[in-house]
Amino acid sequence: MSSSNFDISTAKSKFPALNQPQVFFDNAGGSQTLGAVIESITNYLSKTNVQLGATYAVGKKSTSLYSAGYAAAAKYINASEENIVLGSSTTQLFRNLSWALSFPAGCEVIVSKIDHEANIASWVSLASHQNLTIKWWLPKTKINPKLEASDLKDLLSSKTVLVTCTHASNILGTIHDIKDIAEAVHSVPGALLCVDAVAYAPHRRVDVTELGVDLYCFSWYKVYGPHISMLYASPNALKQVQSLGHHFNPSSTLQDKLGLAGSCYELTASIPSVISYFGPDPSASWAAIEKHEFDLQSTLLTYLNARPDVTICGEKDPDTKKRVSTISFVVEGKKSRDIVEKVDEISKGEMGIRWGGFYSNRLVEEVLGLGKDGVVRVSMVHYNT
């Protein structure tokens, strides 16, 4: 990718799936995969598909490729290898994490109600098993729901041990000030902040050290890569994570503790191919991506804002500091399903948008007050036009 001037044709040429009539506006469910990633996976399975740790030639190469994947993934978020683990999905990694944390009975967990269920269900279950109290974190308004650090003043207490929230909602597209939230959470000694960044990471560069988070998770298959996810734990949080691994294996790194052989070899080895896509100056590349996405979301939001029968669910301003290019809405007097199916009909199935709750059912039903029909969601990324 050119970091100085974003060229949409060059970007699209890197994704084999884009060489067809289908318009992919369902990227929040999973982005298209870079050709270099596909090639890496094919090469690994064709030439180095053996068990890790062997001393013979191909075994050494396989182990080296796997290790390089972990190193690249950690560097990408400005973390150490010891503090990350790769796994099948964000949902699975959060569930594993919930079984590896232990808090005294009577402690309190603050859970955002506008999150994807992946960052809710595990903590509801944890609270049930360990006799903890859940405090629900609800935005102050339903018109444009947003999590603010100031909300936590009425929720935090000396009993708070964990706060969970999303970096950007997979429906609203609204970006939350995680650094500010982290500072508020850490006003309680020992309290941890756990962030779901699945809907944020495809749109912005991630630096976990700068954010000040304790636990942070996203999915590489939504960041143009393979179907694998990554969880980060800060050095302090890592100390509190118990090992789920075999008793005779090492238990010092996050991979030791939560990996459970779930870091698929060929997928892990392909991660450097994702990172190389952003070029020698990733900051400039991400700035170019952000600028292009501003153009995309401005076009759609301008149209939707001009329609009196349309309600945008989330931030109405195209400002890229406020939102990412995942846009959801409802239309007065019409079912979201009917709208999507009509688009399918008119486009002969070539316009890929979706309807529903997208695993954020509590947000859709309890906060937005919508039924199971949910919203119409158009989720765009930088290779869209």
Tab-separated table of C-alpha atoms in Angstrom:
chain	number	residue	atom	x	y	z
A	1	MET	CA	0.000	0.000	0.000
A	2	SER	CA	1.208	3.486	-0.806
A	3	SER	CA	1.399	5.418	2.439
A	4	SER	CA	1.511	8.878	0.906
A	5	ASN	CA	-1.423	8.755	-1.506
A	6	PHE	CA	-4.137	6.163	-1.105
A	7	ASP	CA	-4.873	4.457	-4.400
A	8	ILE	CA	-8.103	2.463	-4.349
A	9	SER	CA	-7.207	0.459	-7.467
A	10	THR	CA	-3.926	-0.681	-5.920
A	11	ALA	CA	-5.636	-1.566	-2.645
A	12	LYS	CA	-8.360	-3.574	-4.368
A	13	SER	CA	-5.819	-5.448	-6.462
A	14	LYS	CA	-4.435	-7.023	-3.283
A	15	PHE	CA	-7.721	-8.822	-2.544
A	16	PRO	CA	-8.612	-11.661	-4.966
A	17	ALA	CA	-12.265	-11.725	-3.849
A	18	LEU	CA	-12.760	-8.195	-5.191
A	19	ASN	CA	-12.288	-9.415	-8.770
A	20	GLN	CA	-15.998	-10.204	-9.086
A	21	PRO	CA	-19.263	-8.245	-9.276
A	22	GLN	CA	-20.131	-8.748	-5.584
A	23	VAL	CA	-20.101	-5.552	-3.502
A	24	PHE	CA	-18.863	-6.367	0.008
A	25	PHE	CA	-20.637	-4.052	2.459
A	26	ASP	CA	-20.746	-6.670	5.224
A	27	ASN	CA	-17.161	-6.211	6.380
A	28	ALA	CA	-18.028	-5.935	10.065
A	29	GLY	CA	-18.788	-9.645	9.864
A	30	GLY	CA	-15.406	-10.348	8.311
A	31	SER	CA	-13.231	-8.529	5.799
A	32	GLN	CA	-11.934	-9.987	2.578
A	33	THR	CA	-8.544	-11.693	2.792
A	34	LEU	CA	-5.329	-10.412	1.283
A	35	GLY	CA	-3.941	-12.490	-1.552
A	36	ALA	CA	-0.579	-12.579	0.207
A	37	VAL	CA	-2.236	-14.163	3.232
A	38	ILE	CA	-3.930	-16.806	1.101
A	39	GLU	CA	-0.583	-17.564	-0.555
A	40	SER	CA	1.148	-17.810	2.823
A	41	ILE	CA	-1.419	-20.283	4.133
A	42	THR	CA	-1.156	-22.374	0.973
A	43	ASN	CA	2.637	-22.428	1.170
A	44	TYR	CA	2.623	-23.426	4.818
A	45	LEU	CA	0.221	-26.306	4.282
A	46	SER	CA	2.042	-27.380	1.126
A	47	LYS	CA	5.573	-27.298	2.491
A	48	THR	CA	5.796	-27.002	6.293
A	49	ASN	CA	2.705	-28.659	7.770
A	50	VAL	CA	4.359	-30.568	10.628
A	51	GLN	CA	4.306	-30.467	14.415
A	52	LEU	CA	6.170	-27.609	16.052
A	53	GLY	CA	9.409	-28.123	17.946
A	54	ALA	CA	10.966	-30.879	15.858
A	55	THR	CA	14.722	-30.810	15.166
A	56	TYR	CA	14.569	-31.949	11.517
A	57	ALA	CA	14.753	-29.350	8.729
A	58	VAL	CA	11.070	-28.848	7.892
A	59	GLY	CA	10.198	-28.949	11.582
A	60	LYS	CA	12.610	-26.105	12.268
A	61	LYS	CA	11.185	-24.067	9.405
A	62	SER	CA	7.615	-24.633	10.598
A	63	THR	CA	8.497	-23.537	14.123
A	64	SER	CA	10.305	-20.483	12.787
A	65	LEU	CA	7.302	-19.401	10.696
A	66	TYR	CA	4.947	-19.859	13.647
A	67	SER	CA	7.240	-17.886	15.957
A	68	ALA	CA	7.537	-15.112	13.385
A	69	GLY	CA	3.747	-14.874	13.303
A	70	TYR	CA	3.582	-14.349	17.068
A	71	ALA	CA	6.399	-11.811	16.982
A	72	ALA	CA	4.737	-9.820	14.196
A	73	ALA	CA	1.353	-9.863	15.900
A	74	ALA	CA	2.809	-8.564	19.160
A	75	LYS	CA	4.841	-5.850	17.464
A	76	TYR	CA	1.781	-4.719	15.511
A	77	ILE	CA	-0.013	-3.659	18.720
A	78	ASN	CA	3.153	-2.456	20.487
A	79	ALA	CA	3.268	-5.358	22.931
A	80	SER	CA	5.643	-8.147	23.927
A	81	GLU	CA	5.153	-11.695	22.679
A	82	GLU	CA	4.750	-12.884	26.261
A	83	ASN	CA	1.597	-10.775	26.555
A	84	ILE	CA	-0.443	-12.090	23.624
A	85	VAL	CA	-2.242	-15.270	22.666
A	86	LEU	CA	-3.823	-16.233	19.356
A	87	GLY	CA	-6.988	-18.318	19.197
A	88	SER	CA	-9.987	-19.291	17.121
A	89	SER	CA	-12.181	-16.267	17.864
A	90	THR	CA	-12.617	-13.318	20.189
A	91	THR	CA	-15.606	-15.118	21.709
A	92	GLN	CA	-13.453	-18.163	22.522
A	93	LEU	CA	-10.542	-16.126	23.861
A	94	PHE	CA	-12.791	-14.143	26.209
A	95	ARG	CA	-14.402	-17.378	27.382
A	96	ASN	CA	-10.981	-18.926	28.063
A	97	LEU	CA	-9.946	-15.771	29.893
A	98	SER	CA	-13.065	-15.830	32.062
A	99	TRP	CA	-12.140	-19.321	33.291
A	100	ALA	CA	-8.612	-18.160	34.085
A	101	LEU	CA	-9.535	-15.187	36.286
A	102	SER	CA	-10.528	-15.490	39.918
A	103	PHE	CA	-11.986	-12.811	42.175
A	104	PRO	CA	-13.255	-12.928	45.775
A	105	ALA	CA	-16.997	-13.385	46.221
A	106	GLY	CA	-18.852	-10.109	46.548
A	107	CYS	CA	-16.604	-8.179	44.160
A	108	GLU	CA	-18.185	-6.147	41.371
A	109	VAL	CA	-17.932	-6.405	37.581
A	110	ILE	CA	-19.093	-3.503	35.397
A	111	VAL	CA	-20.353	-4.727	32.014
A	112	SER	CA	-21.316	-2.537	29.064
A	113	LYS	CA	-24.742	-3.343	27.678
A	114	ILE	CA	-23.960	-2.027	24.186
A	115	ASP	CA	-21.295	-4.655	23.460
A	116	HIS	CA	-21.236	-7.692	21.231
A	117	GLU	CA	-22.273	-10.690	23.335
A	118	ALA	CA	-18.694	-11.998	23.145
A	119	ASN	CA	-17.724	-9.372	25.717
A	120	ILE	CA	-20.808	-9.901	27.868
A	121	ALA	CA	-21.673	-13.589	28.178
A	122	SER	CA	-18.295	-14.637	29.556
A	123	TRP	CA	-18.490	-12.066	32.354
A	124	VAL	CA	-22.103	-12.868	33.228
A	125	SER	CA	-21.017	-16.485	33.550
A	126	LEU	CA	-17.946	-15.520	35.586
A	127	ALA	CA	-20.106	-13.520	37.983
A	128	SER	CA	-22.479	-16.437	38.397
A	129	HIS	CA	-19.723	-18.958	39.123
A	130	GLN	CA	-17.798	-16.746	41.527
A	131	ASN	CA	-20.702	-14.983	43.261
A	132	LEU	CA	-19.818	-11.547	41.914
A	133	THR	CA	-22.165	-8.614	41.445
A	134	ILE	CA	-22.780	-7.286	37.933
A	135	LYS	CA	-23.347	-3.588	37.410
A	136	TRP	CA	-24.668	-2.776	33.929
A	137	TRP	CA	-23.059	0.149	32.136
A	138	LEU	CA	-25.710	1.958	30.101
A	139	PRO	CA	-25.175	5.096	27.983
A	140	LYS	CA	-26.897	8.253	29.203
A	141	THR	CA	-28.972	8.523	26.020
A	142	LYS	CA	-30.631	6.162	23.560
A	143	ILE	CA	-30.543	8.718	20.745
A	144	ASN	CA	-26.810	8.355	20.144
A	145	PRO	CA	-25.617	5.819	22.715
A	146	LYS	CA	-22.009	6.306	23.751
A	147	LEU	CA	-19.906	5.087	26.646
A	148	GLU	CA	-18.218	7.917	28.537
A	149	ALA	CA	-15.586	7.710	31.256
A	150	SER	CA	-17.759	10.065	33.302
A	151	ASP	CA	-20.469	7.373	33.384
A	152	LEU	CA	-18.229	5.273	35.604
A	153	LYS	CA	-18.346	7.690	38.533
A	154	ASP	CA	-21.688	6.211	39.594
A	155	LEU	CA	-20.585	2.619	38.943
A	156	LEU	CA	-17.042	2.270	40.252
A	157	SER	CA	-16.453	1.353	43.887
A	158	SER	CA	-13.754	-0.133	46.049
A	159	LYS	CA	-15.237	-3.544	45.146
A	160	THR	CA	-14.753	-3.128	41.379
A	161	VAL	CA	-12.381	-5.737	39.918
A	162	LEU	CA	-13.257	-5.685	36.208
A	163	VAL	CA	-14.806	-3.267	33.699
A	164	THR	CA	-15.674	-4.408	30.163
A	165	CYS	CA	-16.546	-2.352	27.095
A	166	THR	CA	-16.154	-2.047	23.331
A	167	HIS	CA	-13.698	0.222	21.524
A	168	ALA	CA	-16.260	0.722	18.748
A	169	SER	CA	-19.712	-0.819	18.545
A	170	ASN	CA	-20.274	-3.300	15.715
A	171	ILE	CA	-23.671	-1.642	15.145
A	172	LEU	CA	-23.302	2.000	16.170
A	173	GLY	CA	-19.814	2.512	14.755
A	174	THR	CA	-19.202	5.024	17.547
A	175	ILE	CA	-15.618	5.215	18.854
A	176	HIS	CA	-15.119	5.298	22.621
A	177	ASP	CA	-12.258	7.092	24.347
A	178	ILE	CA	-10.554	4.006	25.731
A	179	LYS	CA	-7.566	5.868	27.129
A	180	ASP	CA	-9.873	8.094	29.155
A	181	ILE	CA	-11.945	5.106	30.278
A	182	ALA	CA	-8.790	3.220	31.293
A	183	GLU	CA	-7.696	6.115	33.497
A	184	ALA	CA	-11.097	6.139	35.200
A	185	VAL	CA	-11.038	2.376	35.781
A	186	HIS	CA	-7.527	2.499	37.190
A	187	SER	CA	-8.620	5.005	39.813
A	188	VAL	CA	-9.679	1.854	41.651
A	189	PRO	CA	-6.521	-0.012	42.713
A	190	GLY	CA	-6.272	-3.388	40.986
A	191	ALA	CA	-9.316	-2.953	38.719
A	192	LEU	CA	-8.889	-4.301	35.176
A	193	LEU	CA	-10.280	-2.945	31.902
A	194	CYS	CA	-11.199	-5.490	29.209
A	195	VAL	CA	-11.871	-4.098	25.712
A	196	ASP	CA	-13.436	-5.716	22.653
A	197	ALA	CA	-11.771	-4.083	19.633
A	198	VAL	CA	-13.162	-6.332	16.900
A	199	ALA	CA	-15.156	-3.514	15.271
A	200	TYR	CA	-12.373	-0.937	15.734
A	201	ALA	CA	-9.214	-2.703	14.566
A	202	PRO	CA	-10.148	-2.892	10.845
A	203	HIS	CA	-10.283	0.906	10.710
A	204	ARG	CA	-7.493	2.268	12.910
A	205	ARG	CA	-4.008	1.389	14.079
A	206	VAL	CA	-3.841	-0.173	17.557
A	207	ASP	CA	-1.329	0.636	20.298
A	208	VAL	CA	-2.251	-1.101	23.536
A	209	THR	CA	0.499	0.610	25.503
A	210	GLU	CA	-0.749	4.041	24.491
A	211	LEU	CA	-4.338	3.078	25.348
A	212	GLY	CA	-3.396	1.851	28.813
A	213	VAL	CA	-5.678	-1.191	28.636
A	214	ASP	CA	-5.321	-4.362	30.675
A	215	LEU	CA	-7.048	-6.790	28.310
A	216	TYR	CA	-7.700	-6.154	24.608
A	217	CYS	CA	-8.967	-8.469	21.900
A	218	PHE	CA	-9.691	-8.371	18.157
A	219	SER	CA	-10.017	-10.698	15.173
A	220	TRP	CA	-7.465	-10.807	12.379
A	221	TYR	CA	-10.093	-12.060	9.932
A	222	LYS	CA	-11.695	-8.628	10.162
A	223	VAL	CA	-8.331	-6.957	9.614
A	224	TYR	CA	-7.771	-8.472	6.144
A	225	GLY	CA	-6.148	-11.628	7.461
A	226	PRO	CA	-6.834	-15.239	8.440
A	227	HIS	CA	-9.656	-16.535	10.628
A	228	ILE	CA	-7.817	-16.177	13.914
A	229	SER	CA	-8.054	-13.738	16.830
A	230	MET	CA	-5.693	-12.208	19.360
A	231	LEU	CA	-5.931	-11.354	23.043
A	232	TYR	CA	-3.510	-9.046	24.828
A	233	ALA	CA	-2.931	-8.942	28.587
A	234	SER	CA	-0.831	-6.212	30.182
A	235	PRO	CA	2.047	-7.335	32.427
A	236	ASN	CA	-0.117	-6.629	35.472
A	237	ALA	CA	-3.127	-8.483	34.070
A	238	LEU	CA	-0.959	-11.408	32.964
A	239	LYS	CA	-0.011	-12.024	36.582
A	240	GLN	CA	-3.695	-12.484	37.440
A	241	VAL	CA	-4.388	-14.977	34.653
A	242	GLN	CA	-4.193	-18.575	35.832
A	243	SER	CA	-2.989	-21.266	33.465
A	244	LEU	CA	-5.500	-23.550	31.743
A	245	GLY	CA	-2.685	-25.598	30.207
A	246	HIS	CA	-1.278	-29.011	31.087
A	247	HIS	CA	0.462	-29.123	34.449
A	248	PHE	CA	3.812	-30.169	32.939
A	249	ASN	CA	3.944	-27.339	30.380
A	250	PRO	CA	5.349	-23.818	30.900
A	251	SER	CA	2.909	-21.290	32.374
A	252	SER	CA	4.591	-17.909	32.179
A	253	THR	CA	3.305	-16.341	28.932
A	254	LEU	CA	-0.280	-15.670	27.920
A	255	GLN	CA	0.088	-18.280	25.185
A	256	ASP	CA	1.234	-20.798	27.820
A	257	LYS	CA	-1.775	-19.995	29.975
A	258	LEU	CA	-4.610	-19.673	27.450
A	259	GLY	CA	-3.320	-20.985	24.116
A	260	LEU	CA	-4.580	-24.577	24.497
A	261	ALA	CA	-3.012	-25.390	21.109
A	262	GLY	CA	-5.563	-23.061	19.526
A	263	SER	CA	-3.131	-20.890	17.571
A	264	CYS	CA	-3.637	-22.587	14.207
A	265	TYR	CA	-0.149	-22.955	12.724
A	266	GLU	CA	-0.760	-21.922	9.128
A	267	LEU	CA	-2.939	-18.972	10.138
A	268	THR	CA	-0.463	-17.713	12.712
A	269	ALA	CA	2.333	-17.947	10.156
A	270	SER	CA	0.355	-15.740	7.737
A	271	ILE	CA	0.082	-12.725	10.051
A	272	PRO	CA	3.310	-11.093	8.803
A	273	SER	CA	1.647	-10.965	5.377
A	274	VAL	CA	-1.155	-8.853	6.850
A	275	ILE	CA	1.244	-6.449	8.474
A	276	SER	CA	3.437	-6.053	5.390
A	277	TYR	CA	0.358	-4.776	3.532
A	278	PHE	CA	0.538	-1.549	5.560
A	279	GLY	CA	4.030	-0.861	4.233
A	280	PRO	CA	7.166	0.589	5.822
A	281	ASP	CA	5.228	3.482	7.360
A	282	PRO	CA	2.054	1.990	8.903
A	283	SER	CA	1.027	5.268	10.526
A	284	ALA	CA	0.884	6.999	7.152
A	285	SER	CA	-0.972	4.056	5.618
A	286	TRP	CA	-3.581	4.083	8.362
A	287	ALA	CA	-3.969	7.850	8.005
A	288	ALA	CA	-4.662	7.343	4.302
A	289	ILE	CA	-7.183	4.611	5.106
A	290	GLU	CA	-8.937	6.864	7.606
A	291	LYS	CA	-9.179	9.650	5.045
A	292	HIS	CA	-10.703	7.341	2.440
A	293	GLU	CA	-13.178	5.927	4.943
A	294	PHE	CA	-14.206	9.473	5.824
A	295	ASP	CA	-15.232	9.953	2.206
A	296	LEU	CA	-17.188	6.702	2.261
A	297	GLN	CA	-19.088	7.384	5.463
A	298	SER	CA	-19.694	11.031	4.577
A	299	THR	CA	-21.447	10.016	1.364
A	300	LEU	CA	-23.753	7.506	3.037
A	301	LEU	CA	-24.431	9.560	6.178
A	302	THR	CA	-25.249	12.662	4.133
A	303	TYR	CA	-27.878	10.682	2.250
A	304	LEU	CA	-29.331	9.020	5.344
A	305	ASN	CA	-29.384	12.243	7.375
A	306	ALA	CA	-31.408	13.886	4.602
A	307	ARG	CA	-34.125	11.244	4.817
A	308	PRO	CA	-36.842	12.155	7.378
A	309	ASP	CA	-37.969	8.526	7.490
A	310	VAL	CA	-34.517	7.221	8.439
A	311	THR	CA	-33.073	6.981	11.949
A	312	ILE	CA	-29.334	6.439	12.154
A	313	CYS	CA	-28.387	4.205	15.071
A	314	GLY	CA	-25.214	5.758	16.382
A	315	GLU	CA	-23.068	8.749	15.561
A	316	LYS	CA	-24.566	10.870	12.765
A	317	ASP	CA	-21.413	12.923	12.221
A	318	PRO	CA	-18.907	11.454	9.680
A	319	ASP	CA	-15.973	12.779	11.737
A	320	THR	CA	-13.471	9.904	11.853
A	321	LYS	CA	-12.534	10.799	15.422
A	322	LYS	CA	-16.118	9.987	16.396
A	323	ARG	CA	-16.956	6.912	14.333
A	324	VAL	CA	-15.810	4.175	11.979
A	325	SER	CA	-17.504	3.325	8.699
A	326	THR	CA	-19.930	0.773	10.125
A	327	ILE	CA	-23.329	2.423	9.713
A	328	SER	CA	-26.674	1.100	10.915
A	329	PHE	CA	-30.151	2.539	10.507
A	330	VAL	CA	-33.875	1.819	10.549
A	331	VAL	CA	-36.565	3.136	8.252
A	332	GLU	CA	-39.924	4.273	9.577
A	333	GLY	CA	-42.740	1.913	8.671
A	334	LYS	CA	-40.445	-0.713	7.145
A	335	LYS	CA	-38.821	-3.864	8.457
A	336	SER	CA	-35.061	-4.030	8.224
A	337	ARG	CA	-35.295	-7.505	6.740
A	338	ASP	CA	-37.618	-6.305	3.988
A	339	ILE	CA	-35.234	-3.494	3.054
A	340	VAL	CA	-32.256	-5.824	2.750
A	341	GLU	CA	-34.209	-8.405	0.775
A	342	LYS	CA	-35.407	-5.674	-1.589
A	343	VAL	CA	-31.796	-4.597	-2.123
A	344	ASP	CA	-30.947	-8.240	-2.813
A	345	GLU	CA	-33.715	-8.367	-5.396
A	346	ILE	CA	-32.802	-5.122	-7.152
A	347	SER	CA	-29.055	-5.851	-7.185
A	348	LYS	CA	-29.554	-9.544	-8.039
A	349	GLY	CA	-27.710	-10.401	-4.850
A	350	GLU	CA	-24.615	-8.403	-5.712
A	351	MET	CA	-25.006	-5.728	-2.989
A	352	GLY	CA	-23.869	-7.333	0.248
A	353	ILE	CA	-25.596	-5.660	3.204
A	354	ARG	CA	-27.267	-7.308	6.211
A	355	TRP	CA	-30.075	-6.919	8.734
A	356	GLY	CA	-30.442	-8.088	12.328
A	357	GLY	CA	-28.862	-7.679	15.760
A	358	PHE	CA	-25.368	-8.954	14.909
A	359	TYR	CA	-24.798	-10.548	18.328
A	360	SER	CA	-25.406	-7.188	20.023
A	361	ASN	CA	-28.930	-8.157	21.013
A	362	ARG	CA	-28.891	-6.322	24.341
A	363	LEU	CA	-27.973	-3.096	22.555
A	364	VAL	CA	-30.597	-3.556	19.847
A	365	GLU	CA	-33.464	-4.664	22.048
A	366	GLU	CA	-32.821	-3.101	25.467
A	367	VAL	CA	-31.012	0.124	24.572
A	368	LEU	CA	-32.267	1.026	21.109
A	369	GLY	CA	-35.700	-0.445	21.810
A	370	LEU	CA	-35.890	-2.348	18.527
A	371	GLY	CA	-37.286	-5.808	17.957
A	372	LYS	CA	-35.469	-8.887	16.712
A	373	ASP	CA	-35.702	-7.470	13.191
A	374	GLY	CA	-32.916	-5.134	14.292
A	375	VAL	CA	-31.167	-2.710	11.980
A	376	VAL	CA	-29.950	-2.437	8.420
A	377	ARG	CA	-26.155	-2.458	8.562
A	378	VAL	CA	-23.765	-1.208	5.901
A	379	SER	CA	-20.208	-1.859	7.043
A	380	MET	CA	-17.508	-0.443	4.807
A	381	VAL	CA	-13.716	-0.598	4.838
A	382	HIS	CA	-10.956	1.032	2.834
A	383	TYR	CA	-11.208	-1.175	-0.265
A	384	ASN	CA	-14.838	-0.142	-0.812
A	385	THR	CA	-15.865	2.640	-3.155
